[in-house]
Short mmCIF file of C-alpha atoms and ligand atoms in Angstrom, two decimals:
data_model
loop_
_atom_site.label_atom_id
_atom_site.label_comp_id
_atom_site.label_asym_id
_atom_site.label_seq_id
_atom_site.Cartn_x
_atom_site.Cartn_y
_atom_site.Cartn_z
CA MET M 15 -81.67 -80.43 -28.24
CA ARG M 16 -79.07 -83.30 -27.17
CA ILE M 17 -79.09 -85.10 -23.53
CA GLU M 18 -76.20 -87.28 -22.82
CA TYR M 19 -76.89 -89.71 -20.43
CA ASP M 20 -73.02 -90.48 -18.49
CA ILE M 21 -73.75 -89.17 -14.52
CA LYS M 22 -70.85 -86.63 -14.24
CA LEU M 23 -69.58 -86.25 -10.67
CA GLY M 24 -69.15 -83.52 -8.07
CA PHE M 25 -66.35 -83.83 -4.95
CA LYS M 26 -69.37 -84.44 -2.86
CA ASN M 27 -70.80 -87.25 -4.87
CA VAL M 28 -67.06 -89.04 -3.58
CA MET M 29 -64.77 -90.22 -1.71
CA ILE M 30 -61.44 -91.60 -2.25
CA ARG M 31 -60.87 -95.73 -1.33
CA PRO M 32 -57.75 -96.27 1.24
CA LYS M 33 -55.58 -98.83 -0.36
CA ARG M 34 -53.16 -100.97 1.66
CA SER M 35 -50.01 -98.95 2.14
CA THR M 36 -46.12 -99.57 2.90
CA LEU M 37 -45.56 -96.21 4.41
CA LYS M 38 -45.47 -95.36 7.92
CA SER M 39 -46.06 -91.57 8.15
CA ARG M 40 -47.96 -88.66 6.23
CA SER M 41 -43.68 -86.87 6.99
CA GLU M 42 -42.85 -89.20 4.02
CA VAL M 43 -45.01 -87.53 1.43
CA ASN M 44 -43.40 -85.97 -0.74
CA LEU M 45 -45.86 -82.64 -2.40
CA GLU M 46 -43.51 -81.27 -4.23
CA ARG M 47 -44.00 -81.29 -8.25
CA ASP M 48 -41.39 -81.04 -11.22
CA PHE M 49 -42.60 -79.44 -14.47
CA SER M 50 -41.97 -78.80 -18.01
CA PHE M 51 -43.86 -77.37 -20.14
CA MET M 52 -45.80 -77.80 -23.62
CA HIS M 53 -44.61 -74.82 -25.21
CA SER M 54 -42.65 -72.66 -22.83
CA PRO M 55 -38.98 -73.89 -22.22
CA LEU M 56 -39.05 -73.05 -18.11
CA LYS M 57 -38.82 -76.46 -15.50
CA TRP M 58 -40.73 -75.44 -12.51
CA ASN M 59 -40.45 -77.90 -8.49
CA GLY M 60 -43.14 -76.35 -6.14
CA ILE M 61 -46.46 -77.78 -4.18
CA PRO M 62 -49.32 -77.81 -7.75
CA ILE M 63 -51.87 -75.13 -5.59
CA MET M 64 -52.77 -72.15 -5.97
CA ALA M 65 -54.31 -68.80 -4.97
CA ALA M 66 -56.78 -67.55 -7.54
CA ASN M 67 -56.42 -64.26 -9.65
CA MET M 68 -59.48 -61.98 -7.82
CA ASP M 69 -58.82 -59.26 -5.81
CA THR M 70 -59.05 -60.82 -2.39
CA VAL M 71 -56.95 -63.35 -3.18
CA GLY M 72 -54.32 -63.04 -5.59
CA THR M 73 -52.36 -60.95 -4.02
CA PHE M 74 -48.90 -59.42 -3.79
CA LYS M 75 -48.74 -60.42 0.29
CA MET M 76 -50.75 -63.57 -0.47
CA ALA M 77 -47.78 -64.18 -2.50
CA GLN M 78 -45.33 -63.83 -0.61
CA ALA M 79 -46.70 -65.98 2.06
CA LEU M 80 -47.50 -68.64 -0.35
CA TYR M 81 -44.27 -68.58 -1.86
CA ARG M 82 -42.65 -69.41 1.84
CA GLN M 83 -44.27 -72.83 1.08
CA LYS M 84 -43.97 -73.22 -2.82
CA LEU M 85 -46.92 -72.55 -3.40
CA PHE M 86 -48.11 -70.68 -6.06
CA THR M 87 -49.86 -67.20 -6.58
CA THR M 88 -52.17 -65.97 -9.89
CA ILE M 89 -51.13 -62.20 -8.82
CA HIS M 90 -54.79 -60.40 -9.97
CA LYS M 91 -55.65 -58.13 -12.57
CA HIS M 92 -55.92 -54.79 -11.32
CA TYR M 93 -52.83 -53.72 -9.70
CA SER M 94 -51.07 -50.20 -11.91
CA VAL M 95 -47.19 -51.94 -13.47
CA LYS M 96 -45.94 -49.41 -10.46
CA ASP M 97 -46.96 -51.54 -8.11
CA TRP M 98 -45.27 -54.46 -10.37
CA THR M 99 -41.86 -52.65 -10.19
CA ASP M 100 -42.29 -51.85 -6.18
CA PHE M 101 -42.87 -55.11 -5.18
CA LEU M 102 -40.29 -57.02 -7.37
CA LYS M 103 -37.68 -54.64 -6.40
CA ASN M 104 -38.17 -56.27 -2.59
CA THR M 105 -38.94 -59.27 -3.13
CA PRO M 106 -36.18 -62.59 -3.94
CA ASN M 107 -35.40 -63.87 -7.64
CA ASP M 108 -37.25 -66.86 -7.56
CA LEU M 109 -40.42 -65.80 -6.41
CA THR M 110 -41.29 -64.98 -10.31
CA ASN M 111 -41.41 -68.73 -10.61
CA TYR M 112 -44.49 -68.85 -7.97
CA ILE M 113 -46.75 -66.02 -9.42
CA ALA M 114 -48.11 -65.10 -12.73
CA VAL M 115 -49.13 -62.21 -14.51
CA SER M 116 -53.14 -61.57 -14.83
CA THR M 117 -54.66 -60.48 -17.86
CA GLY M 118 -57.99 -60.48 -19.70
CA THR M 119 -59.01 -60.02 -23.30
CA SER M 120 -59.54 -56.61 -24.11
CA PRO M 121 -56.36 -54.65 -26.10
CA LYS M 122 -56.81 -52.91 -23.09
CA ASP M 123 -55.54 -55.36 -21.35
CA ALA M 124 -53.38 -57.12 -23.90
CA LYS M 125 -51.38 -52.65 -23.74
CA LYS M 126 -51.10 -53.06 -19.70
CA LEU M 127 -49.76 -57.11 -19.63
CA LYS M 128 -46.94 -55.24 -22.53
CA GLU M 129 -46.33 -52.54 -19.81
CA VAL M 130 -45.96 -55.01 -16.97
CA PHE M 131 -44.01 -57.28 -18.71
CA LEU M 132 -41.48 -54.17 -20.60
CA ALA M 133 -40.98 -53.15 -16.64
CA CYS M 134 -40.49 -56.27 -15.40
CA PRO M 135 -39.33 -58.83 -18.54
CA GLN M 136 -38.16 -61.72 -15.10
CA LEU M 137 -42.17 -61.93 -14.74
CA ASN M 138 -42.51 -66.16 -16.23
CA PHE M 139 -46.15 -66.49 -16.05
CA ILE M 140 -49.21 -65.54 -17.69
CA CYS M 141 -52.78 -66.56 -17.13
CA ILE M 142 -55.54 -65.35 -19.45
CA ASP M 143 -58.38 -65.49 -17.78
CA VAL M 144 -62.76 -65.49 -19.10
CA ALA M 145 -65.23 -66.59 -17.86
CA ASN M 146 -66.04 -68.15 -20.90
CA GLY M 147 -62.62 -69.78 -22.76
CA TYR M 148 -65.12 -71.27 -25.90
CA SER M 149 -64.86 -67.78 -28.02
CA GLU M 150 -63.48 -67.87 -30.99
CA TYR M 151 -62.19 -64.43 -30.19
CA PHE M 152 -60.21 -66.32 -26.82
CA VAL M 153 -58.16 -68.49 -28.62
CA ALA M 154 -56.99 -66.04 -31.10
CA PHE M 155 -55.75 -63.62 -28.27
CA VAL M 156 -53.70 -67.06 -26.60
CA ASN M 157 -52.43 -67.86 -29.84
CA LYS M 158 -51.42 -63.88 -30.69
CA THR M 159 -49.71 -64.26 -26.77
CA ARG M 160 -47.63 -67.13 -27.17
CA GLU M 161 -46.46 -65.39 -30.87
CA GLN M 162 -45.56 -61.87 -28.33
CA TYR M 163 -44.57 -64.08 -25.73
CA PRO M 164 -43.01 -67.67 -26.57
CA ASP M 165 -40.95 -68.25 -23.58
CA LYS M 166 -43.19 -67.53 -20.80
CA VAL M 167 -45.73 -70.01 -19.44
CA ILE M 168 -49.69 -69.59 -20.85
CA ILE M 169 -52.11 -70.46 -18.54
CA ALA M 170 -55.11 -69.36 -20.44
CA GLY M 171 -58.97 -71.01 -19.31
CA ASN M 172 -61.69 -71.08 -18.22
CA VAL M 173 -63.23 -74.80 -20.00
CA VAL M 174 -64.92 -77.56 -18.88
CA THR M 175 -64.47 -79.99 -21.94
CA GLY M 176 -61.78 -82.03 -23.98
CA GLU M 177 -61.68 -80.46 -27.30
CA MET M 178 -61.26 -77.26 -26.00
CA VAL M 179 -58.61 -77.77 -23.56
CA GLU M 180 -57.07 -79.64 -26.87
CA GLU M 181 -57.48 -76.50 -28.68
CA LEU M 182 -56.62 -74.35 -26.41
CA LEU M 183 -53.50 -76.30 -25.72
CA LEU M 184 -52.11 -76.46 -29.48
CA ALA M 185 -53.05 -72.52 -29.64
CA GLY M 186 -49.91 -72.07 -27.57
CA ALA M 187 -51.13 -72.35 -23.91
CA ASP M 188 -49.03 -74.34 -21.74
CA ILE M 189 -51.57 -75.21 -18.77
CA ILE M 190 -55.66 -74.51 -18.81
CA LYS M 191 -57.55 -73.99 -16.08
CA VAL M 192 -60.40 -76.02 -15.81
CA GLY M 193 -64.27 -75.27 -14.15
CA ILE M 194 -67.42 -73.23 -15.04
CA GLY M 195 -70.05 -72.55 -12.66
CA PRO M 196 -68.08 -74.71 -9.81
CA GLY M 197 -66.99 -71.17 -7.08
CA SER M 198 -67.75 -70.11 -3.91
CA VAL M 199 -68.84 -66.65 -4.45
CA CYS M 200 -70.56 -67.76 -8.74
CA THR M 201 -73.68 -67.89 -9.68
CA THR M 202 -73.42 -68.43 -13.21
CA ARG M 203 -74.89 -72.02 -13.38
CA VAL M 204 -77.73 -69.79 -11.42
CA LYS M 205 -77.89 -67.32 -13.91
CA THR M 206 -77.13 -69.45 -17.29
CA GLY M 207 -78.08 -73.27 -16.66
CA VAL M 208 -74.50 -73.18 -17.64
CA GLY M 209 -71.36 -75.52 -15.63
CA TYR M 210 -70.61 -78.83 -15.42
CA PRO M 211 -69.96 -81.00 -12.41
CA GLN M 212 -66.20 -80.38 -11.19
CA LEU M 213 -64.61 -84.04 -10.75
CA SER M 214 -65.40 -84.96 -13.96
CA ALA M 215 -64.72 -81.51 -15.56
CA ILE M 216 -61.14 -83.10 -14.08
CA ILE M 217 -61.29 -86.08 -15.20
CA GLU M 218 -61.83 -85.24 -19.00
CA CYS M 219 -59.80 -82.57 -19.67
CA ALA M 220 -57.01 -83.93 -17.87
CA ASP M 221 -57.15 -86.71 -20.06
CA ALA M 222 -57.26 -84.50 -22.79
CA ALA M 223 -54.15 -81.77 -22.01
CA HIS M 224 -51.99 -85.41 -21.25
CA GLY M 225 -52.46 -86.34 -24.05
CA LEU M 226 -50.99 -83.57 -25.55
CA GLY M 227 -47.85 -82.88 -23.23
CA GLY M 228 -50.51 -79.99 -21.41
CA GLN M 229 -51.26 -79.44 -17.54
CA ILE M 230 -54.03 -78.34 -16.07
CA ILE M 231 -55.35 -76.30 -13.23
CA SER M 232 -58.63 -77.78 -11.89
CA ASP M 233 -60.15 -73.72 -10.43
CA GLY M 234 -63.61 -73.41 -8.23
CA GLY M 235 -64.82 -75.69 -5.95
CA CYS M 236 -62.59 -76.73 -3.67
CA THR M 237 -64.43 -76.08 1.04
CA THR M 238 -61.90 -78.39 2.57
CA PRO M 239 -58.65 -79.82 2.04
CA GLY M 240 -60.52 -83.06 1.34
CA ASP M 241 -61.54 -81.58 -2.00
CA VAL M 242 -58.03 -80.28 -3.13
CA ALA M 243 -57.23 -84.25 -2.31
CA LYS M 244 -60.35 -84.97 -4.60
CA ALA M 245 -58.97 -82.43 -7.44
CA PHE M 246 -54.88 -83.95 -7.67
CA GLY M 247 -56.89 -87.86 -7.23
CA ALA M 248 -58.81 -86.62 -10.35
CA GLY M 249 -55.62 -85.35 -12.38
CA ALA M 250 -55.70 -82.20 -11.47
CA ASP M 251 -52.18 -80.88 -12.04
CA PHE M 252 -52.52 -77.66 -9.95
CA VAL M 253 -55.45 -76.98 -8.42
CA MET M 254 -56.60 -73.12 -7.52
CA LEU M 255 -58.10 -71.98 -4.27
CA GLY M 256 -60.53 -68.92 -4.24
CA GLY M 257 -63.13 -69.23 -1.42
CA MET M 258 -60.62 -71.25 0.71
CA PHE M 259 -57.43 -68.53 0.47
CA SER M 260 -60.34 -65.47 1.38
CA GLY M 261 -60.62 -63.72 4.60
CA HIS M 262 -56.73 -64.26 5.80
CA GLU M 263 -54.36 -61.25 6.65
CA GLU M 264 -53.21 -61.38 3.61
CA SER M 265 -56.45 -61.78 1.64
CA ASP M 266 -57.74 -58.60 0.57
CA GLY M 267 -61.48 -56.89 1.03
CA GLU M 268 -62.64 -55.13 4.24
CA LEU M 269 -62.73 -56.24 7.95
CA ILE M 270 -66.24 -55.99 9.32
CA GLU M 271 -66.64 -55.50 12.96
CA ARG M 272 -69.65 -57.15 14.39
CA ASP M 273 -71.13 -58.49 17.82
CA GLY M 274 -67.61 -58.92 18.58
CA LYS M 275 -66.86 -61.19 15.75
CA THR M 276 -64.74 -60.10 12.57
CA PHE M 277 -65.21 -60.63 8.72
CA LYS M 278 -64.06 -60.09 5.81
CA LYS M 279 -65.34 -59.11 2.75
CA PHE M 280 -65.01 -61.18 -0.35
CA TYR M 281 -66.47 -61.12 -3.87
CA GLY M 282 -66.28 -62.86 -7.43
CA MET M 283 -65.12 -60.61 -10.04
CA SER M 284 -67.66 -61.36 -11.72
CA SER M 285 -70.12 -59.22 -8.51
CA GLU M 286 -71.81 -56.19 -8.53
CA THR M 287 -69.33 -55.47 -5.71
CA ALA M 288 -66.63 -55.66 -8.41
CA MET M 289 -67.80 -54.30 -11.73
CA LYS M 290 -68.41 -51.55 -9.35
CA LYS M 291 -65.42 -50.87 -8.21
CA TYR M 292 -63.00 -51.63 -11.58
CA VAL M 293 -65.74 -51.08 -14.74
CA GLY M 294 -68.59 -48.22 -12.79
CA GLY M 295 -71.18 -50.58 -12.35
CA VAL M 296 -72.80 -53.66 -13.91
CA ALA M 297 -73.57 -52.78 -17.76
CA GLU M 298 -76.83 -53.40 -19.63
CA TYR M 299 -76.69 -55.85 -21.35
CA ARG M 300 -75.32 -58.65 -19.13
CA ALA M 301 -75.88 -59.97 -15.54
CA SER M 302 -73.37 -60.19 -12.90
CA GLU M 303 -72.57 -63.78 -12.25
CA GLY M 304 -70.72 -63.46 -9.17
CA LYS M 305 -71.94 -63.04 -5.21
CA THR M 306 -70.63 -60.86 -2.33
CA VAL M 307 -70.12 -62.17 0.89
CA GLU M 308 -68.00 -62.17 4.71
CA VAL M 309 -66.50 -64.03 5.16
CA PRO M 310 -65.31 -65.12 9.36
CA TYR M 311 -61.33 -63.67 9.82
CA LYS M 312 -59.22 -67.03 9.34
CA GLY M 313 -55.47 -64.93 10.49
CA PRO M 314 -52.57 -65.70 8.67
CA VAL M 315 -52.69 -68.06 5.63
CA GLU M 316 -49.49 -69.95 6.97
CA ASN M 317 -52.37 -72.01 9.21
CA THR M 318 -54.29 -72.51 6.78
CA ILE M 319 -52.40 -73.80 4.69
CA GLN M 320 -50.90 -76.36 7.21
CA ASP M 321 -54.32 -77.79 7.00
CA ILE M 322 -54.34 -78.22 3.22
CA LEU M 323 -51.18 -79.53 3.24
CA GLY M 324 -51.33 -81.83 6.77
CA GLY M 325 -55.45 -83.28 5.18
CA LEU M 326 -53.06 -83.46 1.38
CA ARG M 327 -50.21 -85.36 3.25
CA SER M 328 -53.12 -88.24 5.09
CA THR M 329 -54.79 -88.37 1.65
CA CYS M 330 -51.53 -89.94 0.20
CA THR M 331 -50.53 -92.10 3.14
CA TYR M 332 -54.28 -93.74 3.33
CA VAL M 333 -54.30 -94.37 -0.76
CA GLY M 334 -49.99 -95.38 -0.41
CA ALA M 335 -48.89 -92.40 -2.51
CA ARG M 336 -45.05 -91.22 -1.41
CA ARG M 337 -45.46 -88.92 -3.77
CA LEU M 338 -48.50 -86.16 -4.86
CA LYS M 339 -47.41 -86.99 -8.70
CA GLU M 340 -48.08 -90.65 -7.19
CA LEU M 341 -52.00 -90.07 -6.08
CA THR M 342 -53.92 -90.12 -9.49
CA LYS M 343 -52.28 -93.42 -10.24
CA ARG M 344 -53.66 -94.89 -6.91
CA THR M 345 -56.59 -92.89 -7.09
CA THR M 346 -59.52 -94.93 -6.50
CA PHE M 347 -63.44 -92.89 -5.99
CA ILE M 348 -66.36 -94.20 -4.83
CA ARG M 349 -69.98 -92.78 -5.20
CA VAL M 350 -71.61 -91.81 -2.68
CA GLU M 351 -74.31 -90.77 -1.03
CA GLU M 352 -73.17 -88.54 2.76
CA GLN M 353 -69.76 -86.99 3.42
CA GLU M 354 -69.02 -86.06 6.79
CA ASN M 355 -71.33 -86.97 9.78
CA LYS M 356 -72.55 -82.43 10.48
CA VAL M 357 -74.47 -83.99 14.37
CA TYR M 358 -72.14 -81.74 16.37
CA LYS M 359 -70.81 -77.93 14.34
CA GLU M 360 -67.48 -77.17 15.16
P1 5GP Y 411 -63.63 -71.25 -5.60
O1 5GP Y 411 -62.32 -71.89 -5.00
O2 5GP Y 411 -63.78 -69.77 -4.47
O3 5GP Y 411 -64.77 -72.33 -5.11
O4 5GP Y 411 -63.45 -70.71 -6.66
C1 5GP Y 411 -62.65 -69.52 -7.33
C2 5GP Y 411 -62.79 -69.65 -8.12
O5 5GP Y 411 -63.92 -69.23 -8.94
C3 5GP Y 411 -61.90 -68.17 -9.22
O6 5GP Y 411 -60.47 -68.81 -9.42
C4 5GP Y 411 -62.75 -68.24 -11.07
O7 5GP Y 411 -62.02 -69.05 -11.92
C5 5GP Y 411 -64.71 -68.20 -10.42
N1 5GP Y 411 -64.31 -66.68 -10.23
C6 5GP Y 411 -64.50 -65.89 -9.20
N2 5GP Y 411 -64.99 -64.63 -9.35
C7 5GP Y 411 -66.02 -65.37 -9.91
C8 5GP Y 411 -67.57 -64.86 -10.62
O8 5GP Y 411 -68.00 -63.12 -10.49
N3 5GP Y 411 -67.74 -65.71 -11.01
C9 5GP Y 411 -67.94 -66.63 -11.85
N4 5GP Y 411 -69.01 -67.39 -12.50
N5 5GP Y 411 -66.88 -67.38 -11.38
C10 5GP Y 411 -65.90 -66.04 -10.77
#
């Protein structure tokens, strides 16, 4: 046993210090980024915010809404091949630059991925997603996927430490998904005691990835636009959101009416709800590591996007970053023991 004594930080432990700036208005801030990738020859331009590949969030409808503003959706893995072909028939061509096909690592998942690409070869992004990205089997799967799809952009995760980021990039991934335990409907930290505070995970993993020419996605833990800004400030190239994109018109999930109020169901992909839906229940050897909650219905996601992008532009203005790309360089975090004043609730 060993203890690391340097303190690891989450979003709630810091704020961003304002800096003198020449920017006059938020409208001068450019949130778009251009990326080229470590393995794939594809070039990407857009606002690097992503909807999570959860079945209530990473939906085709969400992808259409996010694409309009150049945001990205990792589509959940439960659509059929026919769903995919039907969807792509009625969408503009360049939408394929703003969506990823998600997959797990079982032989069944690999077969389905192959079928999706046979039917829809115009897709460009693959998101290989497992709860624990630390297994040799996962690295081998990433490697095999790179061999099979040499030109596609491969996203792989989740991990939280630099050495594993490097290993996955060298195995063929272009972008590494970072986050174990911070998610809004995640109970991994409670059930297993395993995790890593998200802000420190981003800082350490970004450093490892950028050294090799790869990118990272900060996945999980953002509850406000300010958290999204902190994730970018810490060095995330992309920020993935589950809970913040849940409960919208474009999210899937039952609408629930109670006492004149409307809610939508939202649940973790390893929750009992998800396992019952897709694999017939929680297998005996494992515990569910996700919650099922009801979130207040939030209407069209467009309003939430405005809120997030408005906040992010404002952060950039406070620190003098004319482009999102400059935000990390201009960020100084201060450690704090307070966040917002909660005396009045909205
Ligand atoms: P959020 O933005 O809601 O805080 O976090 C979203 C992320 O939580 C997802 O992208 C995924 O990585 C993670 N997640 C989703 N469902 C589950 C689950 O059931 N268990 C765990 N441990 N993590 C989950």
